């Protein structure tokens, strides 16, 4: 009886180059795993008082995306120790984002009134206004909240969308990435502009078929990266918005570009008071 040699790793048969590739993959995976474990520990111990933790939170969820495919690859290659180091990152990804890939029903009660709202960061400059107007119309949104809303954009859209959105609260900026604007099919009762914010934000009240609704079109400034990662200005602006929102007695929506991720402490403060529409009915990772 001849005993067949047992394979010890799936890269056998690919020669030296294959072995080197597997070793490099395992080594890179170990470094990645140790970095993620350090982030989790620091996050638990000191939170975003550490700029490294704040930076790590701002890189989620893309920073977690390699975990699951690496886990599968390492297990297939027989690198169980390296795969074990990856387990915290893989489990965190599955816990935080796995439910978003499962079938989900509608959270809207049958017969409820619905308001369709679009939030859109224009990216500071618009190259094709006709395409932008067509895109906004195609969403059939009742309210359109725009960020990075320049004076030229304001003038162009005010005319181009006048028939679709006769009610407008426009606060264009004269600097790159500055300014916000809101277009509505429903009457606008009043509008307040946060001129002290670095990029501008607004609080607008609508008459929705006899029901007043407050909509915050928010654009807190992105964290500063010179001299280290610093989100203090963003946190301060979000704190102002939350303090004002806490005084509201009307039905309310917070929309916009918050320059944060769902793993940041600022997001946690928002979630402590309000529901996340994407978490209720969204699918996938929801990148923008």
Short mmCIF file of N, CA and C in Angstrom, two decimals, residues 128-264:
data_model
loop_
_atom_site.label_atom_id
_atom_site.label_comp_id
_atom_site.label_asym_id
_atom_site.label_seq_id
_atom_site.Cartn_x
_atom_site.Cartn_y
_atom_site.Cartn_z
N UNK A 128 -21.54 70.30 -15.49
CA UNK A 128 -22.65 70.21 -16.44
C UNK A 128 -23.95 70.46 -15.70
N UNK A 129 -24.45 71.67 -15.79
CA UNK A 129 -25.66 72.03 -15.04
C UNK A 129 -26.90 71.35 -15.61
N UNK A 130 -26.93 71.14 -16.91
CA UNK A 130 -28.10 70.46 -17.49
C UNK A 130 -28.20 69.04 -16.95
N UNK A 131 -27.06 68.35 -16.84
CA UNK A 131 -27.06 67.00 -16.30
C UNK A 131 -27.45 66.99 -14.83
N UNK A 132 -26.99 68.01 -14.08
CA UNK A 132 -27.33 68.09 -12.66
C UNK A 132 -28.83 68.31 -12.48
N UNK A 133 -29.40 69.21 -13.26
CA UNK A 133 -30.84 69.47 -13.16
C UNK A 133 -31.64 68.22 -13.52
N UNK A 134 -31.20 67.52 -14.56
CA UNK A 134 -31.89 66.29 -14.97
C UNK A 134 -31.79 65.22 -13.88
N UNK A 135 -30.64 65.14 -13.23
CA UNK A 135 -30.46 64.16 -12.16
C UNK A 135 -31.38 64.46 -10.98
N UNK A 136 -31.45 65.72 -10.58
CA UNK A 136 -32.31 66.09 -9.46
C UNK A 136 -33.77 65.80 -9.80
N UNK A 137 -34.18 66.13 -10.98
CA UNK A 137 -35.56 65.86 -11.39
C UNK A 137 -35.86 64.35 -11.40
N UNK A 138 -34.87 63.55 -11.77
CA UNK A 138 -35.10 62.10 -11.90
C UNK A 138 -35.37 61.44 -10.55
N UNK A 139 -34.95 62.06 -9.45
CA UNK A 139 -35.17 61.46 -8.13
C UNK A 139 -36.60 61.64 -7.66
N UNK A 140 -37.31 62.59 -8.24
CA UNK A 140 -38.68 62.90 -7.84
C UNK A 140 -38.76 63.23 -6.34
N UNK A 141 -37.72 63.89 -5.83
CA UNK A 141 -37.70 64.27 -4.41
C UNK A 141 -38.64 65.44 -4.18
N UNK A 142 -39.25 65.47 -3.01
CA UNK A 142 -40.09 66.61 -2.62
C UNK A 142 -39.23 67.77 -2.11
N UNK A 143 -38.12 67.43 -1.49
CA UNK A 143 -37.19 68.42 -0.96
C UNK A 143 -35.78 68.03 -1.37
N UNK A 144 -35.00 68.99 -1.84
CA UNK A 144 -33.62 68.75 -2.23
C UNK A 144 -32.72 69.66 -1.41
N UNK A 145 -31.83 69.05 -0.62
CA UNK A 145 -30.89 69.79 0.21
C UNK A 145 -29.50 69.66 -0.39
N UNK A 146 -28.90 70.78 -0.76
CA UNK A 146 -27.61 70.78 -1.44
C UNK A 146 -26.54 71.39 -0.56
N UNK A 147 -25.34 70.81 -0.65
CA UNK A 147 -24.18 71.35 0.05
C UNK A 147 -23.09 71.69 -0.98
N UNK A 148 -22.11 72.48 -0.53
CA UNK A 148 -21.06 73.01 -1.42
C UNK A 148 -21.74 73.70 -2.60
N UNK A 149 -22.51 74.69 -2.23
CA UNK A 149 -23.49 75.34 -3.12
C UNK A 149 -22.99 76.75 -3.44
N UNK A 150 -22.40 76.91 -4.62
CA UNK A 150 -21.78 78.18 -5.00
C UNK A 150 -22.80 79.18 -5.52
N UNK A 151 -22.36 80.43 -5.68
CA UNK A 151 -23.25 81.47 -6.20
C UNK A 151 -23.68 81.18 -7.63
N UNK A 152 -22.75 80.71 -8.46
CA UNK A 152 -23.09 80.39 -9.84
C UNK A 152 -24.10 79.25 -9.87
N UNK A 153 -23.88 78.24 -9.04
CA UNK A 153 -24.82 77.12 -8.97
C UNK A 153 -26.19 77.59 -8.50
N UNK A 154 -26.19 78.49 -7.52
CA UNK A 154 -27.44 79.01 -6.99
C UNK A 154 -28.25 79.72 -8.07
N UNK A 155 -27.59 80.59 -8.81
CA UNK A 155 -28.29 81.34 -9.85
C UNK A 155 -28.84 80.41 -10.94
N UNK A 156 -28.03 79.41 -11.30
CA UNK A 156 -28.43 78.50 -12.38
C UNK A 156 -29.58 77.59 -11.96
N UNK A 157 -29.48 77.00 -10.76
CA UNK A 157 -30.51 76.07 -10.32
C UNK A 157 -31.79 76.79 -9.92
N UNK A 158 -31.67 78.01 -9.42
CA UNK A 158 -32.87 78.76 -9.05
C UNK A 158 -33.79 78.92 -10.26
N UNK A 159 -33.20 79.12 -11.42
CA UNK A 159 -34.01 79.24 -12.64
C UNK A 159 -34.36 77.87 -13.21
N UNK A 160 -33.38 76.97 -13.24
CA UNK A 160 -33.60 75.68 -13.88
C UNK A 160 -34.57 74.77 -13.15
N UNK A 161 -34.73 74.97 -11.84
CA UNK A 161 -35.62 74.13 -11.04
C UNK A 161 -36.86 74.87 -10.55
N UNK A 162 -37.06 76.07 -11.05
CA UNK A 162 -38.16 76.90 -10.54
C UNK A 162 -39.53 76.24 -10.73
N UNK A 163 -39.73 75.57 -11.86
CA UNK A 163 -41.03 74.94 -12.10
C UNK A 163 -41.25 73.73 -11.19
N UNK A 164 -40.19 72.95 -10.95
CA UNK A 164 -40.30 71.75 -10.13
C UNK A 164 -40.31 72.09 -8.64
N UNK A 165 -39.53 73.10 -8.28
CA UNK A 165 -39.37 73.47 -6.86
C UNK A 165 -39.55 75.00 -6.73
N UNK A 166 -40.80 75.43 -6.65
CA UNK A 166 -41.04 76.87 -6.59
C UNK A 166 -40.62 77.52 -5.28
N UNK A 167 -40.42 76.73 -4.24
CA UNK A 167 -40.05 77.27 -2.93
C UNK A 167 -38.57 76.98 -2.68
N UNK A 168 -37.81 78.04 -2.46
CA UNK A 168 -36.36 77.90 -2.39
C UNK A 168 -35.79 78.72 -1.23
N UNK A 169 -34.84 78.13 -0.50
CA UNK A 169 -34.10 78.83 0.55
C UNK A 169 -32.62 78.65 0.22
N UNK A 170 -32.02 79.65 -0.40
CA UNK A 170 -30.69 79.52 -0.97
C UNK A 170 -29.69 80.38 -0.21
N UNK A 171 -28.62 79.75 0.22
CA UNK A 171 -27.54 80.44 0.93
C UNK A 171 -26.21 80.08 0.27
N UNK A 172 -25.97 80.62 -0.92
CA UNK A 172 -24.76 80.23 -1.66
C UNK A 172 -23.50 80.78 -1.00
N UNK A 173 -22.39 80.09 -1.26
CA UNK A 173 -21.10 80.52 -0.72
C UNK A 173 -20.24 81.16 -1.79
N UNK A 174 -19.30 81.97 -1.36
CA UNK A 174 -18.38 82.60 -2.29
C UNK A 174 -16.97 82.01 -2.18
N UNK A 175 -16.86 80.86 -1.47
CA UNK A 175 -15.59 80.16 -1.36
C UNK A 175 -15.81 78.70 -1.73
N UNK A 176 -14.73 78.02 -2.06
CA UNK A 176 -14.83 76.61 -2.45
C UNK A 176 -15.44 75.79 -1.31
N UNK A 177 -16.38 74.94 -1.66
CA UNK A 177 -17.04 74.00 -0.73
C UNK A 177 -17.96 74.70 0.26
N UNK A 178 -18.23 75.98 0.08
CA UNK A 178 -19.03 76.74 1.02
C UNK A 178 -20.43 76.94 0.47
N UNK A 179 -21.42 77.03 1.37
CA UNK A 179 -22.78 77.35 0.98
C UNK A 179 -23.71 76.14 0.98
N UNK A 180 -24.99 76.41 1.24
CA UNK A 180 -26.03 75.38 1.22
C UNK A 180 -27.29 75.96 0.59
N UNK A 181 -28.14 75.09 0.08
CA UNK A 181 -29.40 75.53 -0.50
C UNK A 181 -30.46 74.45 -0.39
N UNK A 182 -31.71 74.86 -0.27
CA UNK A 182 -32.81 73.90 -0.15
C UNK A 182 -33.92 74.27 -1.13
N UNK A 183 -34.34 73.27 -1.92
CA UNK A 183 -35.41 73.42 -2.90
C UNK A 183 -36.58 72.55 -2.46
N UNK A 184 -37.79 73.11 -2.51
CA UNK A 184 -38.94 72.40 -1.95
C UNK A 184 -40.18 72.56 -2.82
N UNK A 185 -40.99 71.50 -2.84
CA UNK A 185 -42.30 71.57 -3.47
C UNK A 185 -43.34 72.14 -2.51
N UNK A 186 -42.97 72.22 -1.24
CA UNK A 186 -43.89 72.72 -0.22
C UNK A 186 -43.42 74.09 0.26
N UNK A 187 -44.36 74.92 0.70
CA UNK A 187 -44.00 76.29 1.11
C UNK A 187 -42.96 76.31 2.22
N UNK A 188 -42.03 77.23 2.09
CA UNK A 188 -41.01 77.45 3.11
C UNK A 188 -41.47 78.58 4.02
N UNK A 189 -41.57 78.28 5.31
CA UNK A 189 -42.05 79.26 6.28
C UNK A 189 -40.93 80.21 6.71
N UNK A 190 -39.78 79.65 7.04
CA UNK A 190 -38.63 80.50 7.37
C UNK A 190 -37.34 79.70 7.19
N UNK A 191 -36.22 80.43 7.17
CA UNK A 191 -34.91 79.81 6.95
C UNK A 191 -33.87 80.54 7.77
N UNK A 192 -33.06 79.77 8.49
CA UNK A 192 -31.96 80.34 9.27
C UNK A 192 -30.64 79.77 8.78
N UNK A 193 -29.68 80.65 8.52
CA UNK A 193 -28.39 80.24 7.98
C UNK A 193 -27.31 80.34 9.06
N UNK A 194 -26.56 79.25 9.24
CA UNK A 194 -25.46 79.22 10.22
C UNK A 194 -24.21 79.81 9.57
N UNK A 195 -24.14 81.13 9.57
CA UNK A 195 -23.04 81.83 8.90
C UNK A 195 -21.71 81.61 9.60
N UNK A 196 -21.71 81.28 10.90
CA UNK A 196 -20.46 81.08 11.63
C UNK A 196 -19.83 79.73 11.34
N UNK A 197 -20.56 78.81 10.73
CA UNK A 197 -19.99 77.51 10.40
C UNK A 197 -19.00 77.67 9.24
N UNK A 198 -17.97 76.87 9.27
CA UNK A 198 -16.92 77.00 8.26
C UNK A 198 -17.45 76.82 6.84
N UNK A 199 -18.38 75.89 6.66
CA UNK A 199 -18.93 75.61 5.33
C UNK A 199 -20.38 76.02 5.18
N UNK A 200 -21.00 76.44 6.28
CA UNK A 200 -22.40 76.85 6.25
C UNK A 200 -23.35 75.68 6.46
N UNK A 201 -24.45 75.95 7.15
CA UNK A 201 -25.55 75.00 7.33
C UNK A 201 -26.82 75.83 7.44
N UNK A 202 -27.98 75.18 7.37
CA UNK A 202 -29.22 75.94 7.47
C UNK A 202 -30.30 75.13 8.19
N UNK A 203 -31.24 75.87 8.77
CA UNK A 203 -32.42 75.28 9.40
C UNK A 203 -33.64 75.90 8.74
N UNK A 204 -34.43 75.05 8.07
CA UNK A 204 -35.56 75.53 7.28
C UNK A 204 -36.85 74.89 7.77
N UNK A 205 -37.91 75.68 7.84
CA UNK A 205 -39.21 75.16 8.25
C UNK A 205 -40.16 75.17 7.05
N UNK A 206 -40.81 74.02 6.83
CA UNK A 206 -41.74 73.85 5.72
C UNK A 206 -43.16 73.67 6.22
N UNK A 207 -44.09 73.98 5.33
CA UNK A 207 -45.51 73.67 5.58
C UNK A 207 -45.84 72.45 4.74
N UNK A 208 -45.85 71.27 5.38
CA UNK A 208 -46.10 70.01 4.69
C UNK A 208 -47.57 69.66 4.83
N UNK A 209 -48.37 70.15 3.88
CA UNK A 209 -49.82 69.89 3.89
C UNK A 209 -50.45 70.25 5.23
N UNK A 210 -50.07 71.40 5.74
CA UNK A 210 -50.64 71.88 6.99
C UNK A 210 -49.85 71.49 8.22
N UNK A 211 -48.85 70.63 8.07
CA UNK A 211 -48.01 70.23 9.20
C UNK A 211 -46.65 70.89 9.07
N UNK A 212 -46.24 71.71 10.04
CA UNK A 212 -44.90 72.32 9.97
C UNK A 212 -43.82 71.27 10.23
N UNK A 213 -42.78 71.31 9.44
CA UNK A 213 -41.64 70.39 9.57
C UNK A 213 -40.35 71.20 9.52
N UNK A 214 -39.41 70.86 10.39
CA UNK A 214 -38.10 71.49 10.38
C UNK A 214 -37.09 70.57 9.72
N UNK A 215 -36.32 71.13 8.80
CA UNK A 215 -35.27 70.36 8.13
C UNK A 215 -33.93 71.08 8.34
N UNK A 216 -32.98 70.37 8.91
CA UNK A 216 -31.61 70.87 9.03
C UNK A 216 -30.81 70.36 7.85
N UNK A 217 -30.28 71.28 7.06
CA UNK A 217 -29.38 70.94 5.97
C UNK A 217 -27.97 71.22 6.48
N UNK A 218 -27.31 70.18 6.98
CA UNK A 218 -26.07 70.35 7.75
C UNK A 218 -24.83 70.02 6.93
N UNK A 219 -23.80 70.80 7.13
CA UNK A 219 -22.51 70.52 6.51
C UNK A 219 -21.38 70.93 7.46
N UNK A 220 -21.22 70.18 8.56
CA UNK A 220 -20.10 70.46 9.46
C UNK A 220 -18.77 70.29 8.72
N UNK A 221 -17.79 71.06 9.13
CA UNK A 221 -16.51 71.06 8.44
C UNK A 221 -15.80 69.72 8.64
N UNK A 222 -15.04 69.31 7.64
CA UNK A 222 -14.27 68.07 7.76
C UNK A 222 -13.12 68.24 8.74
N UNK A 223 -12.66 67.15 9.37
CA UNK A 223 -11.53 67.25 10.31
C UNK A 223 -10.29 67.83 9.64
N UNK A 224 -9.52 68.55 10.44
CA UNK A 224 -8.28 69.13 9.93
C UNK A 224 -7.17 68.09 10.03
N UNK A 225 -6.29 68.09 9.05
CA UNK A 225 -5.22 67.09 9.01
C UNK A 225 -3.84 67.69 9.15
N UNK A 226 -3.72 69.01 9.21
CA UNK A 226 -2.41 69.63 9.39
C UNK A 226 -2.00 69.56 10.86
N UNK A 227 -0.82 68.99 11.10
CA UNK A 227 -0.35 68.86 12.48
C UNK A 227 -1.06 67.77 13.25
N UNK A 228 -1.65 66.80 12.54
CA UNK A 228 -2.38 65.71 13.19
C UNK A 228 -3.85 65.77 12.84
N UNK A 229 -4.53 64.70 13.12
CA UNK A 229 -5.96 64.59 12.80
C UNK A 229 -6.77 65.26 13.90
N UNK A 230 -7.54 66.29 13.54
CA UNK A 230 -8.26 67.07 14.55
C UNK A 230 -9.69 67.33 14.08
N UNK A 231 -10.66 66.70 14.77
CA UNK A 231 -12.06 66.88 14.41
C UNK A 231 -12.80 67.79 15.37
N UNK A 232 -12.07 68.64 16.13
CA UNK A 232 -12.70 69.46 17.17
C UNK A 232 -13.69 70.46 16.57
N UNK A 233 -13.34 71.07 15.44
CA UNK A 233 -14.24 72.06 14.83
C UNK A 233 -15.52 71.38 14.34
N UNK A 234 -15.38 70.24 13.74
CA UNK A 234 -16.56 69.49 13.31
C UNK A 234 -17.45 69.15 14.50
N UNK A 235 -16.83 68.67 15.58
CA UNK A 235 -17.59 68.29 16.78
C UNK A 235 -18.33 69.48 17.35
N UNK A 236 -17.69 70.65 17.34
CA UNK A 236 -18.32 71.86 17.88
C UNK A 236 -19.54 72.25 17.05
N UNK A 237 -19.42 72.16 15.73
CA UNK A 237 -20.55 72.52 14.87
C UNK A 237 -21.70 71.53 15.03
N UNK A 238 -21.37 70.24 15.12
CA UNK A 238 -22.42 69.24 15.33
C UNK A 238 -23.10 69.47 16.68
N UNK A 239 -22.32 69.84 17.69
CA UNK A 239 -22.90 70.11 19.02
C UNK A 239 -23.90 71.26 18.95
N UNK A 240 -23.59 72.30 18.18
CA UNK A 240 -24.52 73.43 18.02
C UNK A 240 -25.82 72.96 17.36
N UNK A 241 -25.69 72.18 16.30
CA UNK A 241 -26.88 71.67 15.60
C UNK A 241 -27.74 70.81 16.52
N UNK A 242 -27.10 69.95 17.29
CA UNK A 242 -27.85 69.08 18.19
C UNK A 242 -28.52 69.86 19.31
N UNK A 243 -27.84 70.90 19.80
CA UNK A 243 -28.44 71.73 20.85
C UNK A 243 -29.67 72.46 20.32
N UNK A 244 -29.58 72.99 19.10
CA UNK A 244 -30.72 73.68 18.50
C UNK A 244 -31.84 72.69 18.20
N UNK A 245 -31.48 71.53 17.69
CA UNK A 245 -32.49 70.52 17.35
C UNK A 245 -33.23 70.05 18.60
N UNK A 246 -32.54 70.01 19.73
CA UNK A 246 -33.16 69.55 20.97
C UNK A 246 -34.27 70.49 21.43
N UNK A 247 -34.25 71.74 20.95
CA UNK A 247 -35.27 72.71 21.32
C UNK A 247 -36.49 72.66 20.41
N UNK A 248 -36.41 71.84 19.36
CA UNK A 248 -37.50 71.78 18.39
C UNK A 248 -38.69 71.02 18.95
N UNK A 249 -39.87 71.55 18.69
CA UNK A 249 -41.10 70.84 19.06
C UNK A 249 -41.79 70.24 17.84
N UNK A 250 -41.27 70.55 16.66
CA UNK A 250 -41.88 70.10 15.41
C UNK A 250 -41.26 68.79 14.94
N UNK A 251 -41.97 68.06 14.07
CA UNK A 251 -41.32 66.95 13.38
C UNK A 251 -40.07 67.46 12.66
N UNK A 252 -39.01 66.65 12.64
CA UNK A 252 -37.73 67.19 12.21
C UNK A 252 -36.90 66.15 11.47
N UNK A 253 -36.13 66.64 10.52
CA UNK A 253 -35.17 65.82 9.79
C UNK A 253 -33.80 66.47 9.85
N UNK A 254 -32.78 65.66 10.09
CA UNK A 254 -31.39 66.10 9.98
C UNK A 254 -30.82 65.45 8.73
N UNK A 255 -30.46 66.26 7.73
CA UNK A 255 -29.88 65.72 6.50
C UNK A 255 -28.62 66.51 6.20
N UNK A 256 -27.83 66.00 5.24
CA UNK A 256 -26.66 66.74 4.83
C UNK A 256 -25.43 65.86 4.72
N UNK A 257 -24.29 66.54 4.65
CA UNK A 257 -22.99 65.89 4.63
C UNK A 257 -22.32 66.22 5.95
N UNK A 258 -22.26 65.23 6.85
CA UNK A 258 -21.75 65.46 8.20
C UNK A 258 -20.24 65.26 8.30
N UNK A 259 -19.59 64.92 7.20
CA UNK A 259 -18.14 64.71 7.20
C UNK A 259 -17.69 63.80 8.33
N UNK A 260 -18.44 62.72 8.53
CA UNK A 260 -18.09 61.76 9.57
C UNK A 260 -18.54 60.38 9.12
N UNK A 261 -18.21 59.37 9.90
CA UNK A 261 -18.63 58.01 9.59
C UNK A 261 -19.46 57.47 10.75
N UNK A 262 -20.06 56.32 10.52
CA UNK A 262 -20.92 55.74 11.56
C UNK A 262 -20.13 55.15 12.73
N UNK A 263 -18.80 55.21 12.67
CA UNK A 263 -17.98 54.72 13.78
C UNK A 263 -17.43 55.85 14.65
N UNK A 264 -17.72 57.09 14.29
CA UNK A 264 -17.17 58.23 15.05
C UNK A 264 -18.01 58.52 16.28
#
